Short mmCIF file of C-alpha atoms in Angstrom, two decimals:
data_model
loop_
_atom_site.label_atom_id
_atom_site.label_comp_id
_atom_site.label_asym_id
_atom_site.label_seq_id
_atom_site.Cartn_x
_atom_site.Cartn_y
_atom_site.Cartn_z
CA MET A 9 20.18 23.30 13.57
CA ALA A 10 18.88 21.33 10.63
CA SER A 11 16.96 23.31 8.08
CA LEU A 12 13.48 22.79 7.05
CA GLY A 13 12.03 22.34 3.71
CA LEU A 14 8.14 21.84 2.53
CA LYS A 15 7.91 18.16 0.22
CA GLN A 16 4.81 17.91 -1.90
CA LEU A 17 2.79 14.14 -1.79
CA GLY A 18 1.60 12.99 -4.83
CA GLY A 19 0.23 9.62 -2.78
CA ALA A 20 -3.43 9.30 -1.59
CA HIS A 21 -3.79 10.43 2.07
CA ARG A 22 -4.95 7.77 4.36
CA PRO A 23 -6.89 8.84 7.36
CA PRO A 24 -5.25 8.18 10.88
CA ALA A 25 -6.73 4.98 12.43
CA ASP A 26 -8.42 4.83 15.79
CA ALA A 27 -6.91 3.40 19.10
CA ALA A 28 -7.47 -0.17 18.08
CA GLY A 29 -5.73 0.61 14.73
CA LEU A 30 -9.30 -0.18 12.91
CA ARG A 31 -11.72 1.53 11.13
CA CYS A 32 -15.29 0.92 10.01
CA ARG A 33 -16.33 -0.16 6.24
CA ARG A 34 -16.30 2.98 4.35
CA ARG A 35 -19.54 4.04 3.86
CA PRO A 36 -21.17 5.65 0.31
CA GLY A 37 -21.06 9.08 -0.24
CA LEU A 38 -18.31 10.01 2.26
CA SER A 39 -15.60 12.09 0.31
CA PRO A 40 -12.14 11.29 1.11
CA PRO A 41 -9.61 14.11 1.76
CA GLY A 42 -7.32 16.10 -0.76
CA ARG A 43 -4.63 13.41 -2.51
CA VAL A 44 -1.99 16.49 -1.93
CA GLY A 45 -0.45 17.85 1.20
CA PHE A 46 2.78 19.00 2.43
CA ARG A 47 5.17 17.43 5.00
CA VAL A 48 7.85 19.71 6.84
CA LEU A 49 11.35 17.84 6.60
CA ALA A 50 14.56 18.35 8.60
CA SER A 51 17.39 18.06 6.17
CA GLY A 52 20.01 17.60 8.81
CA ASP A 53 18.01 14.76 10.75
CA ARG A 54 17.02 12.10 8.18
CA ALA A 55 14.74 9.89 9.66
CA GLU A 56 14.55 6.14 8.79
CA PRO A 57 12.03 5.20 6.20
CA ASP A 58 8.54 4.76 7.52
CA LEU A 59 7.00 1.80 6.29
CA SER A 60 3.41 1.94 7.86
CA VAL A 61 0.47 2.19 5.51
CA THR A 62 -3.12 2.81 6.02
CA VAL A 63 -5.58 0.62 3.89
CA ASN A 64 -9.28 0.82 3.80
CA GLY A 65 -8.66 2.26 7.46
CA LEU A 66 -6.91 -0.71 8.41
CA HIS A 67 -3.66 0.38 9.75
CA MET A 68 -0.37 -1.76 9.36
CA PRO A 69 3.44 -1.73 10.45
CA ASN A 70 4.47 -2.52 6.62
CA PRO A 71 2.68 -3.51 3.24
CA PHE A 72 4.17 -7.20 3.22
CA VAL A 73 1.06 -9.28 3.62
CA ILE A 74 1.07 -13.04 4.11
CA GLY A 75 -0.84 -13.90 1.03
CA SER A 76 -3.71 -16.57 1.32
CA GLY A 77 -2.46 -19.95 1.09
CA PRO A 78 -0.31 -22.46 3.75
CA PRO A 79 1.35 -19.80 5.40
CA GLY A 80 -1.84 -18.42 6.91
CA THR A 81 -3.62 -22.47 7.48
CA ASN A 82 -3.92 -22.56 11.01
CA TYR A 83 -3.22 -20.38 14.41
CA THR A 84 0.17 -21.73 14.85
CA VAL A 85 1.38 -20.48 11.49
CA MET A 86 -0.55 -16.87 11.62
CA LYS A 87 0.95 -16.16 15.03
CA ARG A 88 4.38 -16.73 13.93
CA ALA A 89 3.86 -14.41 10.82
CA PHE A 90 2.30 -11.78 13.55
CA ASP A 91 5.76 -12.72 15.24
CA GLU A 92 7.92 -12.02 12.62
CA GLY A 93 6.61 -8.74 11.68
CA TRP A 94 4.49 -9.23 8.51
CA GLY A 95 2.05 -6.28 8.42
CA ALA A 96 -1.03 -8.11 7.82
CA VAL A 97 -1.79 -11.85 7.38
CA ILE A 98 -4.35 -13.44 5.21
CA ALA A 99 -5.83 -16.53 6.23
CA LYS A 100 -6.26 -19.92 3.60
CA THR A 101 -9.26 -19.70 2.19
CA VAL A 102 -12.63 -21.20 4.06
CA SER A 103 -15.94 -22.54 3.09
CA LEU A 104 -18.98 -23.51 4.58
CA GLU A 105 -18.49 -27.28 3.58
CA ALA A 106 -14.62 -28.00 4.64
CA ASP A 107 -15.98 -31.91 4.31
CA LYS A 108 -15.99 -31.24 0.45
CA VAL A 109 -12.34 -30.24 0.45
CA ILE A 110 -9.91 -33.08 -0.01
CA ASN A 111 -6.38 -32.78 -0.86
CA VAL A 112 -3.78 -34.90 -2.31
CA THR A 113 -0.40 -35.55 -1.98
CA PRO A 114 2.15 -34.57 -3.06
CA ARG A 115 0.47 -31.50 -4.66
CA TYR A 116 3.57 -29.41 -5.38
CA ALA A 117 6.11 -29.19 -8.46
CA ARG A 118 8.72 -27.13 -8.97
CA LEU A 119 10.85 -25.56 -11.91
CA ARG A 120 14.07 -24.85 -11.76
CA ALA A 121 16.74 -22.50 -13.83
CA GLY A 122 18.81 -24.25 -16.26
CA VAL A 123 18.27 -27.96 -16.38
CA ASN A 124 14.68 -28.74 -14.52
CA GLY A 125 15.21 -31.96 -12.46
CA SER A 126 18.48 -30.66 -11.08
CA ALA A 127 18.67 -30.33 -7.67
CA LYS A 128 21.50 -27.23 -8.17
CA GLY A 129 19.29 -25.02 -10.34
CA GLN A 130 17.57 -21.89 -8.40
CA ILE A 131 13.98 -22.42 -8.00
CA ILE A 132 11.76 -19.97 -10.18
CA GLY A 133 8.82 -21.57 -10.62
CA TRP A 134 6.26 -23.46 -8.36
CA GLU A 135 2.87 -25.10 -9.16
CA ASN A 136 0.32 -26.39 -6.80
CA ILE A 137 -2.92 -28.21 -7.23
CA GLU A 138 -4.08 -27.82 -3.73
CA LEU A 139 -7.46 -27.02 -2.73
CA ILE A 140 -8.84 -24.37 0.18
CA SER A 141 -8.96 -24.83 3.40
CA ASP A 142 -10.09 -28.60 4.38
CA ARG A 143 -10.24 -27.56 8.28
CA PRO A 144 -13.96 -27.22 9.65
CA LEU A 145 -14.71 -23.74 9.08
CA GLU A 146 -16.05 -23.54 12.78
CA THR A 147 -12.18 -24.58 13.96
CA MET A 148 -10.73 -21.68 11.52
CA LEU A 149 -13.17 -19.17 13.34
CA LYS A 150 -12.44 -20.00 16.65
CA GLU A 151 -8.65 -19.17 15.78
CA PHE A 152 -9.19 -16.01 13.93
CA LYS A 153 -10.74 -15.04 17.23
CA GLN A 154 -8.33 -16.12 19.47
CA LEU A 155 -5.48 -14.63 16.87
CA LYS A 156 -7.81 -11.36 17.13
CA GLU A 157 -7.97 -11.36 21.19
CA GLU A 158 -3.84 -11.68 21.45
CA TYR A 159 -3.10 -9.57 18.48
CA PRO A 160 -5.86 -7.16 18.72
CA ASP A 161 -3.69 -3.85 16.89
CA ARG A 162 -2.91 -6.71 14.17
CA ILE A 163 -4.46 -6.60 10.77
CA LEU A 164 -6.26 -10.45 10.19
CA ILE A 165 -8.14 -10.69 6.85
CA ALA A 166 -10.29 -14.02 5.92
CA SER A 167 -10.23 -15.48 2.57
CA ILE A 168 -13.56 -16.90 1.77
CA MET A 169 -15.11 -18.61 -1.34
CA GLU A 170 -18.14 -19.90 -1.48
CA GLU A 171 -20.80 -22.00 -3.95
CA TYR A 172 -22.96 -20.12 -6.44
CA ASN A 173 -25.62 -19.55 -3.98
CA LYS A 174 -26.88 -15.96 -1.98
CA ALA A 175 -27.99 -17.68 1.10
CA ALA A 176 -24.38 -19.45 1.68
CA TRP A 177 -22.31 -16.61 0.82
CA GLU A 178 -24.18 -14.39 3.20
CA GLU A 179 -24.06 -17.38 6.10
CA LEU A 180 -20.24 -17.18 5.62
CA ILE A 181 -19.78 -13.48 5.80
CA ASP A 182 -21.72 -13.18 8.68
CA ARG A 183 -19.86 -16.09 10.57
CA VAL A 184 -16.23 -15.00 9.53
CA GLU A 185 -17.20 -11.35 11.03
CA GLN A 186 -18.13 -12.57 13.82
CA SER A 187 -15.01 -13.89 14.63
CA GLY A 188 -13.44 -10.21 14.54
CA VAL A 189 -11.34 -10.61 11.45
CA ASP A 190 -10.47 -7.27 9.90
CA ALA A 191 -11.34 -7.35 6.35
CA ILE A 192 -12.63 -10.09 3.85
CA GLU A 193 -10.96 -11.36 0.52
CA ILE A 194 -13.01 -13.13 -1.63
CA ASN A 195 -11.41 -15.70 -3.69
CA PHE A 196 -12.77 -15.30 -7.27
CA SER A 197 -9.70 -16.85 -8.73
CA CYS A 198 -8.23 -20.00 -7.78
CA PRO A 199 -7.48 -22.09 -11.07
CA HIS A 200 -8.47 -25.08 -10.21
CA GLY A 201 -10.89 -27.37 -7.98
CA MET A 202 -14.58 -27.47 -7.99
CA PRO A 203 -15.37 -25.22 -10.70
CA GLU A 204 -18.35 -27.22 -11.36
CA ARG A 205 -19.45 -25.81 -8.34
CA LYS A 206 -18.92 -21.97 -9.88
CA MET A 207 -16.32 -21.44 -7.46
CA GLY A 208 -13.41 -19.36 -7.41
CA ALA A 209 -12.02 -18.77 -10.84
CA ALA A 210 -15.23 -19.64 -12.23
CA VAL A 211 -17.15 -16.69 -10.78
CA GLY A 212 -13.65 -14.64 -11.64
CA GLN A 213 -13.73 -15.06 -15.62
CA ASP A 214 -17.81 -14.75 -15.85
CA CYS A 215 -18.10 -10.85 -15.39
CA ALA A 216 -22.15 -11.29 -15.46
CA LEU A 217 -21.72 -13.95 -12.72
CA LEU A 218 -19.20 -11.72 -10.85
CA GLU A 219 -21.41 -8.75 -10.79
CA GLU A 220 -24.12 -10.99 -8.94
CA VAL A 221 -22.15 -12.29 -6.25
CA CYS A 222 -20.14 -9.20 -5.47
CA GLY A 223 -23.50 -7.55 -4.82
CA TRP A 224 -24.59 -10.13 -2.86
CA ILE A 225 -21.49 -9.92 -0.58
CA ASN A 226 -21.49 -6.09 -0.41
CA ALA A 227 -24.83 -5.83 0.47
CA LYS A 228 -23.97 -8.15 3.26
CA ALA A 229 -20.29 -7.16 4.57
CA THR A 230 -19.77 -4.24 7.28
CA ILE A 231 -16.24 -4.70 7.09
CA PRO A 232 -13.77 -4.13 4.01
CA VAL A 233 -13.67 -6.30 1.23
CA TRP A 234 -10.86 -7.38 -1.46
CA ALA A 235 -11.81 -9.06 -4.44
CA LYS A 236 -8.76 -11.42 -5.73
CA MET A 237 -8.41 -11.34 -9.51
CA THR A 238 -7.59 -14.26 -11.75
CA PRO A 239 -4.84 -13.61 -14.60
CA ASN A 240 -6.46 -16.55 -16.46
CA ILE A 241 -8.48 -14.20 -18.94
CA THR A 242 -7.91 -11.98 -21.54
CA ASP A 243 -8.29 -8.55 -19.65
CA ILE A 244 -7.95 -8.61 -15.85
CA THR A 245 -9.79 -5.00 -15.84
CA GLN A 246 -12.97 -6.04 -17.17
CA PRO A 247 -13.38 -8.31 -13.77
CA ALA A 248 -11.62 -5.82 -11.56
CA ARG A 249 -13.62 -3.08 -12.71
CA VAL A 250 -16.85 -5.09 -12.51
CA ALA A 251 -15.62 -5.83 -8.71
CA LEU A 252 -15.32 -2.13 -7.67
CA LYS A 253 -18.11 -1.06 -9.61
CA SER A 254 -20.17 -3.19 -7.25
CA GLY A 255 -19.15 -2.09 -3.71
CA CYS A 256 -15.58 -3.75 -3.44
CA GLU A 257 -13.13 -1.13 -1.32
CA GLY A 258 -9.97 -3.33 -2.84
CA VAL A 259 -8.68 -5.94 -5.26
CA SER A 260 -5.95 -8.18 -5.19
CA ALA A 261 -3.83 -9.61 -7.99
CA ILE A 262 -2.43 -12.02 -9.05
CA ASN A 263 -3.58 -15.37 -8.05
CA THR A 264 -1.75 -18.13 -9.77
CA ILE A 265 -1.92 -18.82 -13.44
CA MET A 266 -2.89 -21.99 -15.17
CA ILE A 267 -0.16 -24.48 -16.03
CA VAL A 268 1.09 -27.89 -16.39
CA MET A 269 4.85 -28.01 -15.08
CA GLY A 270 6.18 -30.42 -17.16
CA ILE A 271 6.20 -34.24 -17.97
CA ASN A 272 9.05 -36.31 -16.36
CA LEU A 273 11.03 -37.92 -19.41
CA GLN A 274 11.78 -41.25 -17.58
CA THR A 275 8.52 -42.17 -16.26
CA LEU A 276 6.60 -40.19 -19.38
CA ARG A 277 3.96 -38.95 -16.58
CA PRO A 278 3.20 -35.64 -15.59
CA GLU A 279 4.12 -33.59 -12.74
CA PRO A 280 2.94 -33.42 -9.40
CA CYS A 281 2.47 -36.91 -9.92
CA VAL A 282 -0.21 -38.44 -8.14
CA GLU A 283 -0.79 -42.09 -8.55
CA GLY A 284 0.48 -41.58 -12.02
CA TYR A 285 -1.71 -38.86 -12.86
CA SER A 286 -1.88 -35.09 -12.31
CA THR A 287 -4.37 -32.20 -13.18
CA PRO A 288 -3.31 -28.51 -14.16
CA GLY A 289 -2.30 -26.48 -11.42
CA GLY A 290 -1.53 -22.53 -10.37
CA TYR A 291 1.59 -21.23 -11.27
CA SER A 292 3.74 -18.83 -8.66
CA SER A 293 7.15 -17.84 -7.59
CA LYS A 294 9.74 -15.87 -9.27
CA ALA A 295 8.87 -16.48 -12.83
CA VAL A 296 5.43 -15.22 -12.87
CA HIS A 297 6.58 -11.80 -11.77
CA PRO A 298 7.24 -9.75 -15.07
CA ILE A 299 2.93 -11.36 -15.70
CA ALA A 300 1.96 -9.94 -12.19
CA LEU A 301 3.63 -6.60 -13.13
CA ALA A 302 2.13 -6.22 -16.67
CA LYS A 303 -1.35 -7.11 -14.98
CA VAL A 304 -0.94 -4.83 -11.87
CA MET A 305 -0.23 -1.88 -14.24
CA SER A 306 -3.12 -2.47 -15.84
CA ILE A 307 -5.37 -2.12 -12.94
CA ALA A 308 -3.70 0.40 -11.25
CA LYS A 309 -4.11 2.35 -14.68
CA MET A 310 -7.65 1.37 -14.80
CA MET A 311 -8.36 2.41 -10.90
CA LYS A 312 -6.56 5.60 -11.69
CA SER A 313 -8.98 6.94 -14.87
CA GLU A 314 -11.73 5.62 -13.66
CA PHE A 315 -12.12 5.80 -10.18
CA ASP A 316 -9.23 8.12 -9.63
CA ASP A 317 -7.61 5.33 -6.60
CA LYS A 318 -9.07 7.51 -3.61
CA ASP A 319 -11.84 5.20 -2.54
CA HIS A 320 -10.14 1.74 -3.55
CA THR A 321 -6.97 0.00 -2.94
CA LEU A 322 -4.62 -2.70 -4.63
CA SER A 323 -2.77 -5.48 -3.06
CA ALA A 324 -0.37 -6.99 -5.30
CA ILE A 325 0.70 -10.47 -5.44
CA GLY A 326 3.26 -12.11 -7.84
CA GLY A 327 6.91 -13.56 -7.21
CA VAL A 328 7.82 -11.23 -4.18
CA GLU A 329 11.13 -12.50 -3.10
CA THR A 330 12.77 -9.16 -2.34
CA GLY A 331 12.51 -5.80 -1.17
CA GLY A 332 13.19 -4.58 -5.27
CA ASP A 333 9.80 -6.63 -6.35
CA ALA A 334 7.72 -4.72 -3.89
CA ALA A 335 8.86 -1.58 -4.82
CA GLU A 336 8.09 -2.59 -8.37
CA PHE A 337 4.56 -3.30 -7.41
CA ILE A 338 4.50 -0.06 -5.35
CA LEU A 339 5.90 2.12 -8.07
CA LEU A 340 3.03 0.76 -10.10
CA GLY A 341 0.42 1.76 -7.59
CA ALA A 342 0.00 -0.81 -5.25
CA ASP A 343 -0.74 0.11 -1.78
CA THR A 344 0.33 -3.65 0.07
CA VAL A 345 2.18 -6.29 -0.87
CA GLN A 346 1.46 -10.03 -0.64
CA VAL A 347 3.64 -12.78 -0.54
CA CYS A 348 2.61 -16.75 -0.13
CA THR A 349 5.42 -19.06 -1.99
CA GLY A 350 8.08 -16.72 -1.10
CA VAL A 351 7.18 -17.97 2.35
CA MET A 352 7.01 -21.40 2.05
CA MET A 353 10.52 -21.37 0.48
CA GLN A 354 12.36 -19.18 2.87
CA GLY A 355 10.36 -19.04 5.91
CA TYR A 356 8.40 -16.33 7.94
CA GLY A 357 11.45 -14.31 8.72
CA LEU A 358 11.55 -13.33 5.11
CA VAL A 359 9.55 -10.60 6.27
CA LYS A 360 13.11 -8.63 7.63
CA LYS A 361 14.62 -8.76 4.63
CA LEU A 362 12.02 -7.49 2.42
CA CYS A 363 11.87 -4.20 4.86
CA ALA A 364 15.13 -3.93 5.07
CA GLU A 365 15.57 -3.79 1.54
CA LEU A 366 13.06 -1.39 0.85
CA LYS A 367 13.85 1.09 3.16
CA ASP A 368 17.43 0.66 1.65
CA PHE A 369 15.58 1.77 -1.79
CA MET A 370 13.63 4.16 -0.43
CA LYS A 371 16.97 5.70 1.25
CA THR A 372 18.28 5.69 -2.01
CA HIS A 373 15.65 7.68 -3.44
CA ASN A 374 15.06 10.24 -0.45
CA PHE A 375 11.38 8.63 -0.12
CA SER A 376 10.32 9.04 3.33
CA THR A 377 6.86 6.92 3.15
CA ILE A 378 5.51 4.42 0.99
CA GLU A 379 2.98 7.36 -0.31
CA ASP A 380 5.56 9.56 -1.20
CA PHE A 381 6.64 6.92 -4.45
CA ARG A 382 3.23 4.66 -4.58
CA GLY A 383 1.90 5.02 -8.42
CA SER A 384 5.04 7.05 -9.70
CA SER A 385 6.15 5.14 -12.60
CA LEU A 386 2.28 4.49 -13.70
CA GLN A 387 3.25 7.38 -15.43
CA TYR A 388 5.44 6.25 -17.89
CA PHE A 389 3.50 3.53 -19.37
CA THR A 390 1.85 4.12 -22.46
CA THR A 391 0.74 2.93 -26.16
CA HIS A 392 3.39 2.13 -28.80
CA THR A 393 2.02 4.70 -31.25
CA ASP A 394 3.22 6.96 -28.64
CA LEU A 395 5.93 5.83 -28.24
CA VAL A 396 7.20 5.62 -32.07
CA GLN A 397 5.88 9.55 -32.02
CA ARG A 398 8.15 10.17 -29.00
CA GLN A 399 10.93 8.98 -30.50
CA GLN A 400 10.72 10.82 -33.93
CA GLU A 401 10.29 13.99 -32.32
CA ALA A 402 13.32 13.12 -30.25
CA ILE A 403 15.17 12.54 -33.19
CA ARG A 404 13.62 15.88 -34.89
CA GLN A 405 15.19 17.57 -31.59
CA ARG A 406 18.88 15.92 -31.72
CA LYS A 407 19.23 16.75 -35.51
CA ALA A 408 18.00 20.35 -34.77
CA VAL A 409 20.92 20.88 -31.86
CA ARG A 410 23.40 19.35 -34.34
CA LYS A 411 22.46 21.66 -37.61
CA GLY A 412 23.13 24.54 -34.95
CA LEU A 413 21.15 27.65 -36.36
CA GLN A 414 19.02 27.99 -39.40
CA SER A 415 19.26 31.71 -39.86
CA ASP A 416 21.36 34.66 -39.14
CA LYS A 417 18.19 35.91 -37.20
CA ASP A 418 18.30 33.11 -34.68
CA TRP A 419 21.76 34.40 -33.09
CA THR A 420 21.19 35.89 -29.17
CA GLY A 421 23.63 37.56 -26.64
CA ASP A 422 23.30 35.72 -24.18
CA GLY A 423 23.89 32.49 -25.84
CA PHE A 424 26.77 33.68 -28.27
CA VAL A 425 29.28 31.22 -27.67
CA LYS A 426 27.50 28.24 -27.27
CA GLU A 427 25.65 28.95 -30.55
CA SER A 428 28.98 29.46 -32.17
CA GLU A 429 29.98 25.76 -30.72
CA SER A 430 26.89 24.60 -32.02
CA MET A 431 28.60 24.76 -35.62
CA VAL A 432 31.86 23.34 -35.04
CA SER A 433 32.54 20.01 -36.99
CA ASN A 434 35.55 18.81 -34.86
#
């Protein structure tokens, strides 16, 4: 018979979902259960790691979420994502007036390792100058409703963005909620397109404006709200803090980084080139992963110290192509991990690889659930001053060991042999 042992869990306890896998928006004043619990483990029959997560009352079979963008642009592709096994899907951002959205082609440019432009180099960077959905809102809402009817137990999240207009935000939220989506992600972070209308990053970079708009949104919304953060700001914790204090249940980070991909040295024109011209766009893919880790770490530390991260969640985004990439984000405190460019490069079947590799990581460390290791690496980040002090103390201790005993009074009976050896020079 397998022996039994107790394992203490340090992650946040998430309440079980109801039969439909859904739970109402968190109500102020309700205290969540304690974060520390115990699980009985059978050491002889180790079960397969459990990748399921419950985030803001929404149950997902795994933490992998389709990030807002082309992989969630219509019914057909979102259905494909559910069929392949993605934990949740965030649709491409919608607004009230899709007729104002006009995209251009080409709208992507790639950066390859080695000599850029070589077809043989690995793609490490991806730029887009794509705008939000150009499809009529009513069409998107009908497809949201159809998806929820066909996949009632799967999580569908609407991404929305609007002008600086309270009535417009309220109308958009109301119409989106009526479609049956499970949560809303607010796009406060698109780095290009329509900043003159105070949309996207124009809001996420202005904390006063962000606070006001978040107030409108959270006064109207009845389902969980995530605020998507822009990395194009000096201190990403400032807008994240404002969003959470203004009522958002979670934050997502990071959206793309504003860049110029490069100049074609033959034509002397920038990329992506549209009729000989271009505009700065958003950068994603593998090259942004270290930057995203730093931003997510900063937000997670802020959430832990100021909010105790009990009532709020963090969805990490940035260069995820392997299960190991995802594990890094989770070790920093992320509840879910979003993938967008990776799907554009490798297809919807990528989720199977991500799940298998994340399970392998968990098996290596004997982790049974995501909560077993979520946030475990956050404690190892400190200041440079503290690093200096820690190293100086370690050097002092190593020197003390090499010197052996300092005085005859330091000899002990139990450690006599080791104490003798500590003073031998060869």
